[in-house]
Short mmCIF file of C-alpha atoms and ligand atoms in Angstrom, two decimals:
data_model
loop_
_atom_site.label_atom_id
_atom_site.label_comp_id
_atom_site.label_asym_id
_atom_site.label_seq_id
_atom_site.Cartn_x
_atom_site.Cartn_y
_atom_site.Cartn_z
CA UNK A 16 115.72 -32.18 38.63
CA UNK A 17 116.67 -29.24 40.74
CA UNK A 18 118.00 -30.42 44.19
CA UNK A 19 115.14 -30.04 46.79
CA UNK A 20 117.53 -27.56 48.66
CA UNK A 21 117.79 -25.49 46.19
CA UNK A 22 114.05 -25.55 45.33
CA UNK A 23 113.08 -24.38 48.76
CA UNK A 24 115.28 -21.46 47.95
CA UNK A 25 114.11 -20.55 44.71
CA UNK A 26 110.38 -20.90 46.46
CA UNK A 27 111.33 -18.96 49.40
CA UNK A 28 111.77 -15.79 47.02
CA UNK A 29 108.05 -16.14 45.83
CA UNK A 30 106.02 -15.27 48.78
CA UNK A 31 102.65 -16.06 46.75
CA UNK A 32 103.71 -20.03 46.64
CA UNK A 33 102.63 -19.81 50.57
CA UNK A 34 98.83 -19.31 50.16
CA UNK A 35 96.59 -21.86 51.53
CA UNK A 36 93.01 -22.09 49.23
CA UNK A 37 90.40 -23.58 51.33
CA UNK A 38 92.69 -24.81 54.44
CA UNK A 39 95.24 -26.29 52.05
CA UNK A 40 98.66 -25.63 50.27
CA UNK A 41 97.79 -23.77 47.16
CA UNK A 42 99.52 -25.63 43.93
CA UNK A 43 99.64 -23.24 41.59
CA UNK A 44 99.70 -24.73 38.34
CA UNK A 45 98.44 -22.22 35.92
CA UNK A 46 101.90 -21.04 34.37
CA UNK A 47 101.24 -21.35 30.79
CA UNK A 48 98.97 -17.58 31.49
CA UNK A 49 101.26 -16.45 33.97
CA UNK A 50 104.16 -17.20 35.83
CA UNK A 51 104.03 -16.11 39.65
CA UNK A 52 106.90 -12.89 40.66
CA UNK A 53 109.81 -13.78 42.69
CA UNK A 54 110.50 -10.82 45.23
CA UNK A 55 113.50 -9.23 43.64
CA UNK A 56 111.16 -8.24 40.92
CA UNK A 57 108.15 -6.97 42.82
CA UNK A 58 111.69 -4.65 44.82
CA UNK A 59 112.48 -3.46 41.54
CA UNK A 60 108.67 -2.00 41.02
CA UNK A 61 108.64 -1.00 44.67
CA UNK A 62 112.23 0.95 43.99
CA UNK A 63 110.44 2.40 40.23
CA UNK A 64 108.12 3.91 42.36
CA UNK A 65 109.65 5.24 45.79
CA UNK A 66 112.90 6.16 44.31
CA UNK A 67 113.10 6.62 40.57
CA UNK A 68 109.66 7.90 39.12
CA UNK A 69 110.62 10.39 36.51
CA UNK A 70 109.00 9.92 33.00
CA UNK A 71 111.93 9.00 30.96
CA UNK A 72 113.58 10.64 27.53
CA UNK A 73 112.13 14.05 28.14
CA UNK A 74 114.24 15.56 31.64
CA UNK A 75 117.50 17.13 31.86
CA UNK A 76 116.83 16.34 35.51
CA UNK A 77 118.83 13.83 37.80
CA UNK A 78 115.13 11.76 38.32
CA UNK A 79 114.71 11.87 34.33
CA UNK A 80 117.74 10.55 33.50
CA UNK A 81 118.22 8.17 35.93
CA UNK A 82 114.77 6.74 34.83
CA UNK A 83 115.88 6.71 31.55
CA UNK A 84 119.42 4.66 32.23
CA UNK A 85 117.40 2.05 33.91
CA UNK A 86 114.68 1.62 31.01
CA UNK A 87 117.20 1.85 28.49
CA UNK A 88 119.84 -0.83 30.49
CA UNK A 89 116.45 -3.16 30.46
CA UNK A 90 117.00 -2.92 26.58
CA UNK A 91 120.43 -3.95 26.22
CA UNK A 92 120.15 -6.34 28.68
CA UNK A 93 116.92 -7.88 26.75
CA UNK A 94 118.71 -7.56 23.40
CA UNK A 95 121.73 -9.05 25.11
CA UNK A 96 119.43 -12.12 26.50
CA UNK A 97 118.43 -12.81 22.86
CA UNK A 98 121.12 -12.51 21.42
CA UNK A 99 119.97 -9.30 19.41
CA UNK A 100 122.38 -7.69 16.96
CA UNK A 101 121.30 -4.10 18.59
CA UNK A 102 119.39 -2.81 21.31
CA UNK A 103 117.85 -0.80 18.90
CA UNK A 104 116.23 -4.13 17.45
CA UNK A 105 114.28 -4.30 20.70
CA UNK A 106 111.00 -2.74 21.15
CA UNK A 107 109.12 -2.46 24.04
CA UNK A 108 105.48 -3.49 23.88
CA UNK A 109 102.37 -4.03 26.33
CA UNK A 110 102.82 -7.96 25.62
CA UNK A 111 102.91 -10.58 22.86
CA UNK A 112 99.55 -9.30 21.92
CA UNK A 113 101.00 -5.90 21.12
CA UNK A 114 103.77 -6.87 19.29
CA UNK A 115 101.82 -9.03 17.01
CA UNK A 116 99.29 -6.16 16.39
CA UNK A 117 102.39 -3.93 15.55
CA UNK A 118 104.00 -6.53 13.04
CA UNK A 119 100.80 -7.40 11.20
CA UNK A 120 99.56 -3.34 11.09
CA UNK A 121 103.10 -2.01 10.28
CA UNK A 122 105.15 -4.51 8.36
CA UNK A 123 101.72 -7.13 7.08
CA UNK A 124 100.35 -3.58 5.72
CA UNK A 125 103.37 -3.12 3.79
CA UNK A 126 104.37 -6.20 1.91
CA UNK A 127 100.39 -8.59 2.07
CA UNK A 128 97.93 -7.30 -0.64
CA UNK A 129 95.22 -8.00 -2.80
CA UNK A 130 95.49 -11.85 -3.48
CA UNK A 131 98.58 -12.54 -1.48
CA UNK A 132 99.37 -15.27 1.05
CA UNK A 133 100.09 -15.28 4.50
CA UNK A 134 100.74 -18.57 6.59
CA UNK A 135 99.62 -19.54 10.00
CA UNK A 136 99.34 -22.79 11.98
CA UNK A 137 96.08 -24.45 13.33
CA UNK A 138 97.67 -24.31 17.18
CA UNK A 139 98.16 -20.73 17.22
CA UNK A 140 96.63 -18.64 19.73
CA UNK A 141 94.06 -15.81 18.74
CA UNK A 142 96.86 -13.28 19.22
CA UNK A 143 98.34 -14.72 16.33
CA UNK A 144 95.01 -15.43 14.28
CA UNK A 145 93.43 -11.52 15.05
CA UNK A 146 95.29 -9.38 14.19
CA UNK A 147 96.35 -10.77 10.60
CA UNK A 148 92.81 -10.89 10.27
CA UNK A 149 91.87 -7.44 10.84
CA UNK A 150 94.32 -6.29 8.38
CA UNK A 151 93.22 -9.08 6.01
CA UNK A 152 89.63 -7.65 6.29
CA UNK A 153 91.46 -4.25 4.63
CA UNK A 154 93.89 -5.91 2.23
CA UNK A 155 91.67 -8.80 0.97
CA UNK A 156 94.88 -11.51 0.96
CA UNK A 157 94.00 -15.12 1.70
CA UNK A 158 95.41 -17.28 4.90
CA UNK A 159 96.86 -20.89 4.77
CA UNK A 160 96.70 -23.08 7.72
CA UNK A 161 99.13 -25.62 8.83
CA UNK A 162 97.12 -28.71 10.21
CA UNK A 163 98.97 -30.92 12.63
CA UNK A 164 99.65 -34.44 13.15
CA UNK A 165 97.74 -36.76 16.15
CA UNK A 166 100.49 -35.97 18.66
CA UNK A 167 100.42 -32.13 17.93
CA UNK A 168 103.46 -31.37 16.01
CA UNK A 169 102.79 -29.81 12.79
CA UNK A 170 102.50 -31.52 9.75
CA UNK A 171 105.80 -30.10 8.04
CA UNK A 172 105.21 -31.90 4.49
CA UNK A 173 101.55 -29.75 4.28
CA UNK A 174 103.91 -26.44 5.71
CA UNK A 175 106.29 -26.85 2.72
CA UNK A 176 103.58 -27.76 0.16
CA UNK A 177 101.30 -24.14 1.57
CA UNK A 178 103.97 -21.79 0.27
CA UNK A 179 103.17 -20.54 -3.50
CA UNK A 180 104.49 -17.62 -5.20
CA UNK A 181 101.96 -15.57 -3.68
CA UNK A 182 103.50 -16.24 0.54
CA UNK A 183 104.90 -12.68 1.66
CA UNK A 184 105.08 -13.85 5.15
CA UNK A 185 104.52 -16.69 7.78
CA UNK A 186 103.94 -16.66 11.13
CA UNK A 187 103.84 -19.34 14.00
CA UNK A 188 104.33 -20.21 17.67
CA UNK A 189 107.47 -21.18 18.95
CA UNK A 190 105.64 -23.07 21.16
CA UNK A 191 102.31 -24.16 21.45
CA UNK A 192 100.24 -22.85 24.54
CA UNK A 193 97.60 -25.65 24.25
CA UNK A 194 99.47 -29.13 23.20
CA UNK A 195 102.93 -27.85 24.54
CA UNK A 196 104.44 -28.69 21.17
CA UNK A 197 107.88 -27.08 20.76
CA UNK A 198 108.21 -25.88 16.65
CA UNK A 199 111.38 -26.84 14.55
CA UNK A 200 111.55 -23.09 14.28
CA UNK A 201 114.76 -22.81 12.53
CA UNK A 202 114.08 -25.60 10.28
CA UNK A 203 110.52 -23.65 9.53
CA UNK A 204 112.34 -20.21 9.05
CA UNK A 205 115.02 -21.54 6.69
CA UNK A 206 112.34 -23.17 4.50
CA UNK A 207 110.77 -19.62 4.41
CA UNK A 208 113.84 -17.82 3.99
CA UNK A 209 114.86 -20.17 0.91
CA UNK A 210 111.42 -18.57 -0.43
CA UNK A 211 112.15 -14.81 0.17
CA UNK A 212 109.35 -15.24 2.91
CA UNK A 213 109.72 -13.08 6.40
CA UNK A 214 108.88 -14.92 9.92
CA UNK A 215 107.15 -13.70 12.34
CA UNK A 216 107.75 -15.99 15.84
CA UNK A 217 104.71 -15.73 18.65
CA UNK A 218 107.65 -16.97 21.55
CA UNK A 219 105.20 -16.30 24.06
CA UNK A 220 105.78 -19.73 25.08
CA UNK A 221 109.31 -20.57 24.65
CA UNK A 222 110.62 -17.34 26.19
CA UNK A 223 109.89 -18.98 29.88
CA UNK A 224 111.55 -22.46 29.18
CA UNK A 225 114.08 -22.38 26.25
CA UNK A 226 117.14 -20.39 25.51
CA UNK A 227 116.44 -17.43 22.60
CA UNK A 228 118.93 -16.64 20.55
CA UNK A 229 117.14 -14.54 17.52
CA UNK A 230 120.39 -14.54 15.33
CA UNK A 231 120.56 -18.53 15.24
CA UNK A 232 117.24 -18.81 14.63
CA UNK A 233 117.28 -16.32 12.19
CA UNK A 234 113.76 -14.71 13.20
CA UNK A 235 112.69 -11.66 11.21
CA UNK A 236 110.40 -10.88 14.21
CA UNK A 237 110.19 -12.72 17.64
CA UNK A 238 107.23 -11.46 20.25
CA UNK A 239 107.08 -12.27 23.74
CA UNK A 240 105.49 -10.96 27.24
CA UNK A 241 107.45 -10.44 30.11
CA UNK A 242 104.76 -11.70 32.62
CA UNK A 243 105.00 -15.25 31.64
CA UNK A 244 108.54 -15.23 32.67
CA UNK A 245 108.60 -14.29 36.29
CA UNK A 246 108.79 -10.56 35.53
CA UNK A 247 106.10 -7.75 35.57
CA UNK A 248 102.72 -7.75 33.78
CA UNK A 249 102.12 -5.32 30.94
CA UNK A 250 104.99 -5.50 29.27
CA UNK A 251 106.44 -7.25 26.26
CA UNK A 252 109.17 -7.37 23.55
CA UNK A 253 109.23 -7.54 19.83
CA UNK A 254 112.81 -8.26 18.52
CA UNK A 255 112.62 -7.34 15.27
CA UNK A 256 115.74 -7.23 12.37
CA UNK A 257 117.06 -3.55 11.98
CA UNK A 258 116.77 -3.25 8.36
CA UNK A 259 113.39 -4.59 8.18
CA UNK A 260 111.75 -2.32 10.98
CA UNK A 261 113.99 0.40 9.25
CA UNK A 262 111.58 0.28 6.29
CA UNK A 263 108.32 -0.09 8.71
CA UNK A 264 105.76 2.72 8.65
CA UNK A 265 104.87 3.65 12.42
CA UNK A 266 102.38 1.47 14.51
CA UNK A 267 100.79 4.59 16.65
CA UNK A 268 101.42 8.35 16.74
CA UNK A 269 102.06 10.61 19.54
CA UNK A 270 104.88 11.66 22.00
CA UNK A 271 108.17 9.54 22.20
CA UNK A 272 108.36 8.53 18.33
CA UNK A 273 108.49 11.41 16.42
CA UNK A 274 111.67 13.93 15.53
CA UNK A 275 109.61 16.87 14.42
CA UNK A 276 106.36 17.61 14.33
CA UNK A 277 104.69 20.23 12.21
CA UNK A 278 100.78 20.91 10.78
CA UNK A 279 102.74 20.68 7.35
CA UNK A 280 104.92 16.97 7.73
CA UNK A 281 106.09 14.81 10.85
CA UNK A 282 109.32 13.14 10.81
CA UNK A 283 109.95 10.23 13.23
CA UNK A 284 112.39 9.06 15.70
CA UNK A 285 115.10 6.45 14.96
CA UNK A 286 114.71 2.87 16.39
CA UNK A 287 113.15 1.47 18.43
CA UNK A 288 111.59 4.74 19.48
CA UNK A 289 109.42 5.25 15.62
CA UNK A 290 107.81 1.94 17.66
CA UNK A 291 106.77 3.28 21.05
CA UNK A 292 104.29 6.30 21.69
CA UNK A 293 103.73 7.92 24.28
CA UNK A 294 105.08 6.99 27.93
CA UNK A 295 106.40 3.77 28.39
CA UNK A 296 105.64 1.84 31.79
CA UNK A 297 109.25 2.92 33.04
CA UNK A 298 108.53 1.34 36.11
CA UNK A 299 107.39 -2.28 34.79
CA UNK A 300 110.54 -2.21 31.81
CA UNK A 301 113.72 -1.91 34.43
CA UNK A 302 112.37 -4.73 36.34
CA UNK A 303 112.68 -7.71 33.69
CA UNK A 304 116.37 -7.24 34.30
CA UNK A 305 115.97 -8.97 37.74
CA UNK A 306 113.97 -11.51 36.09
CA UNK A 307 116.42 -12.15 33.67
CA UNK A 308 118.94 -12.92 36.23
CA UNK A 309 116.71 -15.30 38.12
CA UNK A 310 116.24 -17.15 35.12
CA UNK A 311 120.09 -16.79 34.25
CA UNK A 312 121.29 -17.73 37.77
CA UNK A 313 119.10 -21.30 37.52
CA UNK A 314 120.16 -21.88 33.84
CA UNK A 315 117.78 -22.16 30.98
CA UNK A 316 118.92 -25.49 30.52
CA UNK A 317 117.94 -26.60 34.51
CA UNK A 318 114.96 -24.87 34.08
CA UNK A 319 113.55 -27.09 31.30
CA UNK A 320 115.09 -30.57 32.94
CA UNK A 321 113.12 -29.54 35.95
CA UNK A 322 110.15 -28.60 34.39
CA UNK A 323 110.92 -31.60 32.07
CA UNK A 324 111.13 -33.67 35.02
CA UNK A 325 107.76 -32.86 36.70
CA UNK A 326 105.92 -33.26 33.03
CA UNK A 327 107.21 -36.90 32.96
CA UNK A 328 106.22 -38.13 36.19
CA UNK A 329 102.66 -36.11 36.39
CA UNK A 330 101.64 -37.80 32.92
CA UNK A 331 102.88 -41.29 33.64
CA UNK A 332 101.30 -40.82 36.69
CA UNK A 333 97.40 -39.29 35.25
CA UNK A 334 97.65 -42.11 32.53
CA UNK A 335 98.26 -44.99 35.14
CA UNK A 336 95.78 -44.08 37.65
CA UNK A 337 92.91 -41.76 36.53
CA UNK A 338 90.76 -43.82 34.11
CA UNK A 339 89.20 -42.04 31.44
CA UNK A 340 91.70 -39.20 31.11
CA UNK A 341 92.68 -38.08 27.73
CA UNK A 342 95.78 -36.30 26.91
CA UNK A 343 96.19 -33.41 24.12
CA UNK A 344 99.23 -32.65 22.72
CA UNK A 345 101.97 -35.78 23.12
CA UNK A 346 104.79 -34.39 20.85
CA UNK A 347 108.25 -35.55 22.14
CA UNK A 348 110.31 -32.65 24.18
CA UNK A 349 107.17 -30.81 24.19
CA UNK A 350 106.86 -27.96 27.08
CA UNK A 351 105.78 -28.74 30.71
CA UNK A 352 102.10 -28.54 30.01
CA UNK A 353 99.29 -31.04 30.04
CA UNK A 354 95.94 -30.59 28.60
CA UNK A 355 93.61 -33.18 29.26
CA UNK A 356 89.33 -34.23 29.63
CA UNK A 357 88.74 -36.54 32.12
CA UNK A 358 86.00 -38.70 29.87
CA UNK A 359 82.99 -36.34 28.62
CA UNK A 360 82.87 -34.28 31.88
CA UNK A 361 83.20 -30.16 31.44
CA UNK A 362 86.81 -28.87 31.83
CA UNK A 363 84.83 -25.91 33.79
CA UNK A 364 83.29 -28.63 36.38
CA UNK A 365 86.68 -30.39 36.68
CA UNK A 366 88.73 -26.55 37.00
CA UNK A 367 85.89 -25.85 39.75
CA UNK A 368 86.65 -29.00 42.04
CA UNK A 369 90.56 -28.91 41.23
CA UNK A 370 90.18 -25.22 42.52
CA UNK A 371 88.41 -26.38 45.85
CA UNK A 372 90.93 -28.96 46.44
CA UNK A 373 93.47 -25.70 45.98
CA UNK A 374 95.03 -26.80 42.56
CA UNK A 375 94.90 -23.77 40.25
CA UNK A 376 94.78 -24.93 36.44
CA UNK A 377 93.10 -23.49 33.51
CA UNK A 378 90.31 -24.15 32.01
CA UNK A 379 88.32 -23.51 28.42
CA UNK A 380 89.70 -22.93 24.94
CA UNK A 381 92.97 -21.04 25.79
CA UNK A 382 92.65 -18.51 23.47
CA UNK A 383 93.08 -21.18 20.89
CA UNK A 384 89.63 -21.32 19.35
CA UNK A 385 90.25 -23.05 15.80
CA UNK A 386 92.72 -25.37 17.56
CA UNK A 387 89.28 -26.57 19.53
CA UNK A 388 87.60 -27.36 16.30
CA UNK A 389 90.68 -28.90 14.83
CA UNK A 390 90.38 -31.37 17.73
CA UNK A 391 86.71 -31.58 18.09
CA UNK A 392 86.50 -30.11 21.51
CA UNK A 393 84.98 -26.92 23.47
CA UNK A 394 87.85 -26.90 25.74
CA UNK A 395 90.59 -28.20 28.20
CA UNK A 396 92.05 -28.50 31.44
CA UNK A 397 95.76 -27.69 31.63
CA UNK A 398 98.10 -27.63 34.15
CA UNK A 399 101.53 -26.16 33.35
CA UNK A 400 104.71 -25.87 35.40
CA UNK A 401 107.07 -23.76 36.01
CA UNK A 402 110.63 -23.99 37.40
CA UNK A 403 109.06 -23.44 41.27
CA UNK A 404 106.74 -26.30 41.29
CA UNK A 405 107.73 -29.55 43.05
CA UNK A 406 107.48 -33.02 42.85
CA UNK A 407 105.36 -32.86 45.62
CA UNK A 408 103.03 -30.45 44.30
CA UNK A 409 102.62 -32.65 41.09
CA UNK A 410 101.53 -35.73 43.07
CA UNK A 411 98.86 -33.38 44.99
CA UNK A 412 97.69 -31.95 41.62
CA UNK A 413 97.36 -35.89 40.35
CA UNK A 414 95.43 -37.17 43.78
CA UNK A 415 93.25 -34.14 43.28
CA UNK A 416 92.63 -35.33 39.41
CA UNK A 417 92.01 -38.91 40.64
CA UNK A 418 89.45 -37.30 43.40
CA UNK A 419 87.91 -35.52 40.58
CA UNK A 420 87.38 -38.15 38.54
CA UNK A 421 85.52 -40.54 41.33
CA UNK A 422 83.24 -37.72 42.41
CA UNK A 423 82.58 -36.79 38.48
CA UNK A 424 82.08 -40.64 38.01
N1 PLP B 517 100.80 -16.28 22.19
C1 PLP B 517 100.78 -17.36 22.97
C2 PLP B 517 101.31 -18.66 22.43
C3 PLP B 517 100.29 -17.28 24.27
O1 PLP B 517 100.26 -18.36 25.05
C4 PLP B 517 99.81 -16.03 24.74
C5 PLP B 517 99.22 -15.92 26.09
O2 PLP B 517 98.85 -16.88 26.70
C6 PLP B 517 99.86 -14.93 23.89
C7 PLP B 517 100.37 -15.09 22.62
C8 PLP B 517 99.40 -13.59 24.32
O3 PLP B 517 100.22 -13.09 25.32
P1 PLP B 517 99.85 -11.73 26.08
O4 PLP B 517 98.43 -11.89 26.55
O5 PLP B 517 100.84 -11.64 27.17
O6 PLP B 517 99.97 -10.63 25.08
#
């Protein structure tokens, strides 16, 4: 675990993680949808704002072009993080969500037709369901399912046996933002690969807790949101491999991606600007780079034995002394999050009186509808923790489970 020392520190540069809720500490434990700011990033918004607000790619003034350094650095630095071939391979996106929409539309619309294939997984959230089947509503292919075993990992035998001559791509979670499963990614994308089939990776989840690197993985797309890891909302990456997105038609039209417009033929930019119309949130992009280097200066590999840490104790703990509770998702080295009933009772009733004892957690489906049915539920609770949460804070969120349960009954 991280030394307490140093924890203090890391929690002294998120100013949120002093709240009180209803005359006590607040223990925010709601990660998994977003992970709290530490200040260095809300300073780099603050400086976007007050001292470098100039739409970017468009000035030959100082403003412009100083704009435009920082939102392009942000690029290299991302590529750099995930071990990108090019900056050009990164594309800036409002989230995840976005860069799912713009795979399936762009690159799904090119190569899934008429009585093709594509592959999913049962645990994958409706950002990764949707959009394939809006486009599937147009194109009339089919979609396989991977089911998944009792502890939550997916049932790689029944993965292997879904592909057919007819799979043109697959797509899955790196990790799962329900059971906390971590894939076998690269075992998943070779088996693809050795079939001709491209790979879309939802790393929504991962990109928080586990060190990217695109190239080892081999990943012909990876999508994740720079909100869930400590830096600002409304903005995302897809990485996605330069000669594929070469061949991609454009997502959406307008300003930033073209090279010439005329009434009689448009020609587009080059990568990764053919990708992103109109004005970019130039004042969100330039501030991941300061969440990168939090993340950097703790060490990927700290931040997952921490959270690691915290997931151990807090189940061994709810599975000792809250009777009744049921866990979801049990997958060794899964990520730090715990979804759980406590008996029959409503995850809404148990969220309410967690929330009143100042423990924020999540409740419902999760965006993770079909994974509900798959398990024969209407929802969860889930608590999820990130590199800032103590040991401390996971024995509060337990007593508050245990007081739960006895008022519940
Ligand atoms: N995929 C997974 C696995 C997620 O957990 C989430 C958000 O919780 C998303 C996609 C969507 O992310 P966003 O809403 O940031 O686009």
């Amino acid at each position: 675990m991280i030394s307490d020392s140093r924890l203090e520190a890391i929690r002294a540069e998120f100013p949120i993680l002093g709240r009180e809720l209803y005359g006590r500490p607040m223990t925010y434990l709601d990660n998994t949808a977003t992970s709290q700011t530490p200040r260095r990033v809300v300073d780099a918004v603050v400086s976007g704002y007050t001292q470098t607000k100039a739409n970017v790619h468009r000035g030959v003034h100082t403003l412009s072009q100083e704009a435009t350094g920082l939102q392009e650095e942000a690029r290299r630095r991302v590529a750099a993080w995930i071990g990108a071939e090019s900056h050009e391979e990164v594309i800036f996106t409002r989230g995840t969500t976005e860069a799912i929409n713009l795979v399936a539309s762009s690159f799904g619309g090119m190569v899934l037709g008429e009585g093709d294939e594509l592959i999913l997984t049962v645990m994958e959230h409706h950002a990764n369901i949707v959009p394939w089947q809006l486009l599937q509503a147009r194109k009339g292919f089919s979609i396989k399912v991977v089911p998944i075993d009792a502890e939550g990992r997916l049932d790689l035998g029944a993965y292997r046996s879904l592909f057919s001559e007819r799979t043109r791509m697959v797509s899955f979670c790196h990790a799962s933002n329900v059971l906390g499963t971590v894939n076998p990614v690269r075992e998943m994308i070779a088996e693809a690969h050795r079939r001709c089939v491209p790979v879309l990776v939802d790393g929504a989840q991962a990109a928080p807790h586990l060190r990217i690197d695109v190239r080892e993985l081999d990943a012909d797309f990876y999508a994740f949101s720079a909100h869930k890891m400590y830096g600002p909302s409304g903005i995302g990456v897809l990485y996605g491999k330069r000669a594929l997105l070469e061949k991609m038609p454009p997502y959406q039209g307008g300003g930033e991606m073209i090279e010439h417009v005329s009434f009689s033929g448009t020609t587009f930019a080059e990568l990764p600007f053919k990708f992103e119309a109109g004005t970019p949130d130039f004042v969100g992009i330039p501030a991941i780079v300061p969440a990168i280097e939090f993340m950097e200066e703790i060490g990927l590999d700290a931040i997952a034995g921490h959270e690691h840490a915290l997931l151990e104790h807090t189940t061994e703990r709810l599975l000792a002394e809250v009777p009744g509770i049921r866990l979801f998702g049990t997958a060794p080295g899964k990520c730090a999050i715990i979804s759980f009933l406590i008996g029959d009772h409503h995850p809404y009733d148990v969220g309410m009186l967690l929330d009143k004892l100042g423990v924020e957690v999540r409740t419902g489906h999760h965006c993770a509808q079909p994974l509900m049915e798959h398990l024969g539920i209407e929802g969860t609770v889930r608590a999820s923790f990130a590199v800032y949460n103590t040991i401390e804070e996971a024995d509060r969120f337990v007593d508050a489970v245990k007081r739960v349960a006895m008022i519940l009954g």
